[in-house]
């Protein structure tokens, strides 16, 4: 979510008229509002670009869309743990935070038309 902080702030302002830097909202409310952001917000448009699977559409992307996808793939490579090698120690189980973020990402992809 930190990667998309500016997009989230712009989307909240556009859709809800909420300036996150100036308003104090509970985390649960923040999550509900975030998952309810529409596809025509800045975050919604970027999520749709990132989630696109249709090769023909991707080939038709302009410079901006290609840059959005490139930056997202780079971010994912830096932050996604690689699969453990054979014989390597098993990583500890993920905490609730990681599970909850995963659920939020799934909800956002579903809301913004991920295929």
Coordinates of N, CA, C and O in Angstrom, one line a residue:
X1 N 0.8 -1.2 0.0 CA 0.0 0.0 0.0 C 0.9 1.3 0.0 O 0.4 2.3 -0.5
X2 N 2.0 1.2 0.6 CA 2.9 2.3 0.6 C 3.3 2.7 -0.9 O 3.4 3.8 -1.2
X3 N 3.5 1.7 -1.7 CA 3.9 1.9 -3.1 C 2.8 2.7 -3.8 O 3.1 3.5 -4.7
X4 N 1.6 2.6 -3.4 CA 0.5 3.3 -4.1 C -0.1 4.4 -3.2 O -1.2 4.9 -3.5
X5 N 0.7 4.9 -2.3 CA 0.1 5.9 -1.3 C -0.5 7.1 -2.1 O -1.6 7.5 -1.8
X6 N 0.3 7.7 -3.0 CA -0.2 8.8 -3.7 C -1.5 8.5 -4.5 O -2.4 9.3 -4.6
X7 N -1.6 7.3 -5.2 CA -2.8 6.9 -5.9 C -3.9 6.8 -5.0 O -5.1 7.1 -5.3
X8 N -3.7 6.2 -3.8 CA -4.8 6.0 -2.8 C -5.3 7.3 -2.3 O -6.5 7.5 -2.3
X9 N -4.4 8.2 -2.0 CA -4.8 9.5 -1.5 C -5.6 10.3 -2.6 O -6.7 10.9 -2.3
X10 N -5.1 10.2 -3.8 CA -5.9 10.9 -4.9 C -7.2 10.3 -5.1 O -8.2 11.0 -5.4
X11 N -7.3 9.0 -5.0 CA -8.6 8.2 -5.3 C -9.6 8.5 -4.2 O -10.8 8.7 -4.4
X12 N -9.1 8.6 -2.9 CA -10.0 8.9 -1.8 C -10.5 10.4 -2.0 O -11.7 10.6 -1.8
X13 N -9.7 11.3 -2.4 CA -10.1 12.7 -2.6 C -11.1 12.7 -3.7 O -12.1 13.4 -3.6
X14 N -10.9 12.0 -4.8 CA -11.7 12.1 -6.0 C -13.1 11.4 -5.7 O -14.1 12.0 -6.0
X15 N -13.1 10.2 -5.1 CA -14.4 9.5 -4.9 C -15.1 9.9 -3.7 O -16.3 10.0 -3.7
X16 N -14.4 10.2 -2.6 CA -15.1 10.4 -1.3 C -14.9 11.9 -0.8 O -15.6 12.2 0.2
X17 N -14.1 12.6 -1.4 CA -13.8 14.0 -0.9 C -13.1 14.0 0.4 O -13.1 14.9 1.2
X18 N -12.3 12.9 0.7 CA -11.6 12.7 1.9 C -10.1 13.0 1.7 O -9.5 12.4 0.8
X19 N -9.6 13.9 2.4 CA -8.1 14.2 2.4 C -7.5 13.4 3.5 O -7.6 13.8 4.6
X20 N -6.9 12.3 3.1 CA -6.3 11.4 4.1 C -5.3 12.0 5.0 O -5.2 11.7 6.2
X21 N -4.5 13.0 4.5 CA -3.5 13.6 5.3 C -4.1 14.5 6.4 O -3.5 14.8 7.4
X22 N -5.4 14.9 6.2 CA -6.0 15.9 7.1 C -7.1 15.2 8.0 O -7.5 15.8 9.0
X23 N -7.5 14.0 7.6 CA -8.6 13.4 8.4 C -8.2 12.2 9.1 O -7.3 11.4 8.6
X24 N -8.8 11.9 10.2 CA -8.5 10.8 11.0 C -9.6 9.8 10.9 O -10.7 10.0 11.3
X25 N -9.4 8.6 10.2 CA -10.4 7.6 10.0 C -9.8 6.3 10.6 O -8.6 6.0 10.5
X26 N -10.7 5.5 11.1 CA -10.3 4.2 11.7 C -9.8 3.3 10.6 O -10.2 3.4 9.4
X27 N -8.9 2.4 10.9 CA -8.3 1.5 9.9 C -9.3 0.6 9.2 O -9.3 0.5 8.0
X28 N -10.3 0.1 10.0 CA -11.4 -0.7 9.4 C -12.1 0.1 8.3 O -12.5 -0.4 7.3
X29 N -12.5 1.3 8.7 CA -13.2 2.2 7.7 C -12.3 2.5 6.5 O -12.8 2.4 5.4
X30 N -11.0 2.7 6.7 CA -10.1 3.0 5.6 C -10.1 1.8 4.7 O -10.2 1.9 3.5
X31 N -10.0 0.6 5.2 CA -10.0 -0.7 4.4 C -11.3 -0.8 3.6 O -11.3 -1.2 2.4
X32 N -12.4 -0.5 4.3 CA -13.7 -0.6 3.6 C -13.8 0.4 2.4 O -14.2 0.0 1.3
X33 N -13.4 1.6 2.7 CA -13.4 2.6 1.6 C -12.4 2.3 0.5 O -12.7 2.4 -0.7
X34 N -11.3 1.8 0.9 CA -10.3 1.4 -0.1 C -10.8 0.3 -1.0 O -10.6 0.4 -2.2
X35 N -11.4 -0.7 -0.5 CA -11.9 -1.8 -1.3 C -13.1 -1.4 -2.1 O -13.4 -2.0 -3.1
X36 N -13.7 -0.2 -1.8 CA -14.9 0.3 -2.5 C -14.5 1.3 -3.6 O -15.4 1.8 -4.3
X37 N -13.2 1.5 -3.8 CA -12.8 2.5 -4.8 C -13.2 2.0 -6.2 O -13.1 0.8 -6.5
X38 N -13.7 2.9 -7.0 CA -14.2 2.5 -8.3 C -13.1 2.5 -9.4 O -12.0 3.1 -9.2
X39 N -13.4 1.9 -10.5 CA -12.4 1.7 -11.6 C -12.0 3.1 -12.2 O -10.9 3.2 -12.8
X40 N -12.8 4.1 -12.1 CA -12.5 5.4 -12.7 C -11.7 6.3 -11.8 O -11.5 7.5 -12.1
X41 N -11.1 5.8 -10.7 CA -10.2 6.5 -9.9 C -8.8 6.3 -10.3 O -8.5 5.4 -11.0
X42 N -7.8 7.1 -9.9 CA -6.4 6.9 -10.3 C -5.9 5.5 -9.9 O -5.3 4.8 -10.7
X43 N -6.3 5.1 -8.7 CA -5.8 3.7 -8.3 C -6.5 2.7 -9.1 O -5.9 1.7 -9.6
X44 N -7.8 2.8 -9.4 CA -8.5 1.9 -10.2 C -8.0 1.7 -11.6 O -7.8 0.6 -12.1
X45 N -7.6 2.8 -12.2 CA -7.0 2.7 -13.5 C -5.7 2.0 -13.5 O -5.4 1.2 -14.4
X46 N -4.8 2.3 -12.5 CA -3.5 1.7 -12.5 C -3.6 0.2 -12.1 O -2.9 -0.6 -12.7
X47 N -4.5 -0.2 -11.2 CA -4.7 -1.6 -10.9 C -5.2 -2.3 -12.2 O -4.7 -3.5 -12.4
X48 N -6.1 -1.8 -13.0 CA -6.5 -2.4 -14.2 C -5.4 -2.6 -15.2 O -5.3 -3.7 -15.8
X49 N -4.5 -1.7 -15.3 CA -3.3 -1.8 -16.1 C -2.4 -2.9 -15.6 O -2.0 -3.8 -16.4
X50 N -2.2 -2.9 -14.3 CA -1.3 -4.0 -13.7 C -1.9 -5.4 -13.9 O -1.1 -6.3 -14.1
X51 N -3.2 -5.5 -13.8 CA -3.8 -6.8 -13.8 C -4.2 -7.3 -15.2 O -4.6 -8.4 -15.3
X52 N -4.0 -6.5 -16.2 CA -4.4 -6.9 -17.6 C -3.6 -8.2 -18.0 O -2.4 -8.3 -17.8
X53 N -4.4 -9.1 -18.5 CA -3.8 -10.4 -19.0 C -3.9 -10.6 -20.5 O -3.2 -11.5 -21.0
X54 N -4.7 -9.8 -21.1 CA -4.9 -10.0 -22.6 C -3.7 -9.4 -23.3 O -3.4 -8.2 -23.3
X55 N -3.0 -10.3 -24.0 CA -1.7 -9.9 -24.7 C -1.9 -8.9 -25.7 O -1.1 -8.0 -25.9
X56 N -3.1 -9.0 -26.4 CA -3.3 -8.0 -27.5 C -3.5 -6.6 -26.9 O -3.0 -5.6 -27.4
X57 N -4.2 -6.5 -25.8 CA -4.4 -5.2 -25.1 C -3.1 -4.7 -24.6 O -2.8 -3.5 -24.7
X58 N -2.3 -5.6 -24.0 CA -1.0 -5.2 -23.5 C -0.1 -4.6 -24.6 O 0.6 -3.6 -24.5
X59 N -0.1 -5.3 -25.8 CA 0.7 -4.8 -26.9 C 0.2 -3.5 -27.4 O 1.0 -2.7 -27.9
X60 N -1.0 -3.1 -27.2 CA -1.6 -1.8 -27.6 C -1.3 -0.8 -26.5 O -1.7 0.4 -26.8
X61 N -0.8 -1.1 -25.4 CA -0.5 -0.1 -24.4 C 0.4 1.0 -24.9 O 1.4 0.7 -25.6
X62 N 0.2 2.2 -24.4 CA 1.1 3.3 -24.7 C 2.2 3.3 -23.7 O 2.4 2.5 -22.8
X63 N 3.0 4.4 -23.8 CA 4.2 4.5 -23.0 C 3.9 4.5 -21.5 O 4.5 3.9 -20.7
X64 N 2.8 5.3 -21.1 CA 2.4 5.4 -19.7 C 2.1 4.0 -19.1 O 2.5 3.6 -18.1
X65 N 1.2 3.3 -19.9 CA 0.8 2.0 -19.4 C 1.9 1.0 -19.3 O 2.0 0.2 -18.3
X66 N 2.8 1.0 -20.2 CA 4.0 0.1 -20.2 C 4.9 0.5 -19.0 O 5.4 -0.4 -18.3
X67 N 5.0 1.7 -18.7 CA 5.8 2.2 -17.5 C 5.1 1.7 -16.2 O 5.8 1.3 -15.3
X68 N 3.8 1.8 -16.1 CA 3.1 1.4 -14.9 C 3.4 -0.1 -14.7 O 3.7 -0.5 -13.6
X69 N 3.2 -0.9 -15.8 CA 3.5 -2.4 -15.6 C 4.9 -2.7 -15.3 O 5.2 -3.5 -14.5
X70 N 5.9 -2.0 -15.9 CA 7.3 -2.2 -15.6 C 7.6 -1.9 -14.2 O 8.3 -2.7 -13.5
X71 N 7.1 -0.8 -13.7 CA 7.4 -0.4 -12.3 C 6.8 -1.4 -11.3 O 7.4 -1.7 -10.3
X72 N 5.6 -1.9 -11.6 CA 4.9 -2.8 -10.8 C 5.6 -4.1 -10.7 O 5.8 -4.7 -9.7
X73 N 6.1 -4.6 -11.9 CA 6.8 -5.9 -11.9 C 8.1 -5.8 -11.1 O 8.5 -6.7 -10.4
X74 N 8.8 -4.7 -11.3 CA 10.0 -4.4 -10.6 C 9.8 -4.4 -9.0 O 10.5 -5.0 -8.3
X75 N 8.7 -3.7 -8.6 CA 8.3 -3.7 -7.2 C 8.0 -5.1 -6.7 O 8.5 -5.5 -5.6
X76 N 7.3 -5.9 -7.5 CA 6.9 -7.3 -7.1 C 8.2 -8.1 -6.9 O 8.3 -8.9 -6.0
X77 N 9.1 -8.0 -7.9 CA 10.4 -8.8 -7.8 C 11.2 -8.4 -6.5 O 11.8 -9.3 -5.9
X78 N 11.2 -7.2 -6.1 CA 11.9 -6.7 -4.9 C 11.2 -7.2 -3.7 O 11.9 -7.4 -2.6
X79 N 9.9 -7.3 -3.6 CA 9.2 -7.5 -2.4 C 8.6 -8.9 -2.2 O 8.2 -9.3 -1.1
X80 N 8.6 -9.7 -3.3 CA 8.0 -11.1 -3.2 C 9.1 -12.1 -2.9 O 10.1 -12.1 -3.6
X81 N 9.0 -12.8 -1.8 CA 10.0 -13.8 -1.5 C 10.0 -14.9 -2.6 O 9.0 -15.3 -3.1
X82 N 11.2 -15.3 -2.9 CA 11.3 -16.4 -3.9 C 11.0 -17.7 -3.3 O 11.0 -17.9 -2.0
X83 N 10.7 -18.7 -4.1 CA 10.4 -20.0 -3.6 C 11.6 -20.6 -3.0 O 12.7 -20.4 -3.4
X84 N 11.4 -21.3 -1.9 CA 12.6 -21.9 -1.2 C 13.3 -23.0 -2.1 O 12.6 -23.7 -2.8
X85 N 14.6 -23.0 -2.0 CA 15.3 -24.0 -2.7 C 15.2 -25.4 -2.1 O 14.9 -25.4 -0.9
X86 N 15.4 -26.4 -2.8 CA 15.4 -27.8 -2.3 C 16.4 -27.8 -1.1 O 17.6 -27.4 -1.3
X87 N 16.0 -28.3 0.0 CA 16.9 -28.5 1.2 C 17.0 -27.2 2.0 O 17.6 -27.3 3.1
X88 N 16.4 -26.1 1.6 CA 16.4 -24.9 2.4 C 15.4 -25.0 3.5 O 14.5 -25.7 3.5
X89 N 15.7 -24.3 4.6 CA 14.8 -24.2 5.7 C 13.4 -23.7 5.3 O 13.4 -22.8 4.5
X90 N 12.4 -24.2 5.9 CA 11.0 -23.7 5.6 C 10.9 -22.4 6.2 O 11.2 -22.2 7.4
X91 N 10.4 -21.4 5.5 CA 10.2 -20.0 6.0 C 9.0 -20.1 7.1 O 8.2 -20.9 7.1
X92 N 9.1 -19.2 8.0 CA 8.0 -19.1 9.1 C 6.7 -18.8 8.4 O 6.6 -18.2 7.4
X93 N 5.6 -19.2 9.0 CA 4.3 -18.9 8.5 C 4.1 -17.4 8.5 O 4.6 -16.7 9.3
X94 N 3.3 -17.0 7.5 CA 3.0 -15.5 7.4 C 2.0 -15.1 8.6 O 1.2 -15.9 9.0
X95 N 2.2 -13.9 9.0 CA 1.3 -13.4 10.0 C 0.0 -12.9 9.5 O -0.2 -13.0 8.3
X96 N -0.9 -12.5 10.4 CA -2.2 -12.0 9.9 C -2.1 -10.8 9.0 O -2.9 -10.7 8.1
X97 N -1.1 -10.0 9.2 CA -1.0 -8.8 8.3 C -0.8 -9.2 6.9 O -1.5 -8.7 6.0
X98 N 0.1 -10.1 6.6 CA 0.3 -10.6 5.2 C -0.9 -11.2 4.6 O -1.3 -11.0 3.5
X99 N -1.6 -12.0 5.4 CA -2.9 -12.6 4.9 C -3.9 -11.5 4.6 O -4.6 -11.6 3.6
X100 N -4.1 -10.6 5.5 CA -5.0 -9.5 5.3 C -4.7 -8.6 4.1 O -5.6 -8.3 3.3
X101 N -3.4 -8.3 3.9 CA -3.0 -7.6 2.7 C -3.3 -8.4 1.5 O -3.8 -7.8 0.5
X102 N -3.1 -9.7 1.5 CA -3.4 -10.5 0.4 C -4.9 -10.5 0.0 O -5.3 -10.4 -1.2
X103 N -5.7 -10.6 1.0 CA -7.2 -10.5 0.8 C -7.5 -9.1 0.2 O -8.4 -9.1 -0.7
X104 N -6.9 -8.1 0.7 CA -7.2 -6.7 0.2 C -6.8 -6.6 -1.2 O -7.6 -6.1 -2.1
X105 N -5.6 -7.2 -1.6 CA -5.2 -7.1 -3.0 C -6.1 -7.9 -3.9 O -6.5 -7.5 -5.0
X106 N -6.6 -9.1 -3.4 CA -7.6 -9.9 -4.2 C -8.8 -9.1 -4.4 O -9.4 -9.1 -5.5
X107 N -9.3 -8.4 -3.4 CA -10.6 -7.6 -3.5 C -10.4 -6.5 -4.5 O -11.3 -6.2 -5.3
X108 N -9.2 -5.8 -4.4 CA -9.0 -4.7 -5.4 C -8.9 -5.2 -6.8 O -9.5 -4.6 -7.7
X109 N -8.2 -6.4 -7.0 CA -8.1 -6.9 -8.4 C -9.5 -7.3 -8.9 O -9.9 -7.0 -10.0
X110 N -10.3 -7.9 -8.0 CA -11.7 -8.2 -8.4 C -12.6 -7.0 -8.7 O -13.3 -6.9 -9.7
X111 N -12.4 -6.0 -7.9 CA -13.2 -4.8 -8.0 C -12.8 -4.0 -9.3 O -13.7 -3.4 -9.9
X112 N -11.6 -4.1 -9.7 CA -11.1 -3.3 -10.9 C -11.0 -4.2 -12.1 O -10.3 -3.8 -13.0
X113 N -11.6 -5.3 -12.2 CA -11.7 -6.0 -13.4 C -10.5 -6.9 -13.8 O -10.3 -7.1 -14.9
X114 N -9.8 -7.4 -12.8 CA -8.7 -8.3 -13.1 C -9.2 -9.5 -13.7 O -10.3 -10.0 -13.4
X115 N -8.5 -10.1 -14.6 CA -9.0 -11.3 -15.3 C -8.3 -12.5 -14.8 O -7.2 -12.6 -14.4

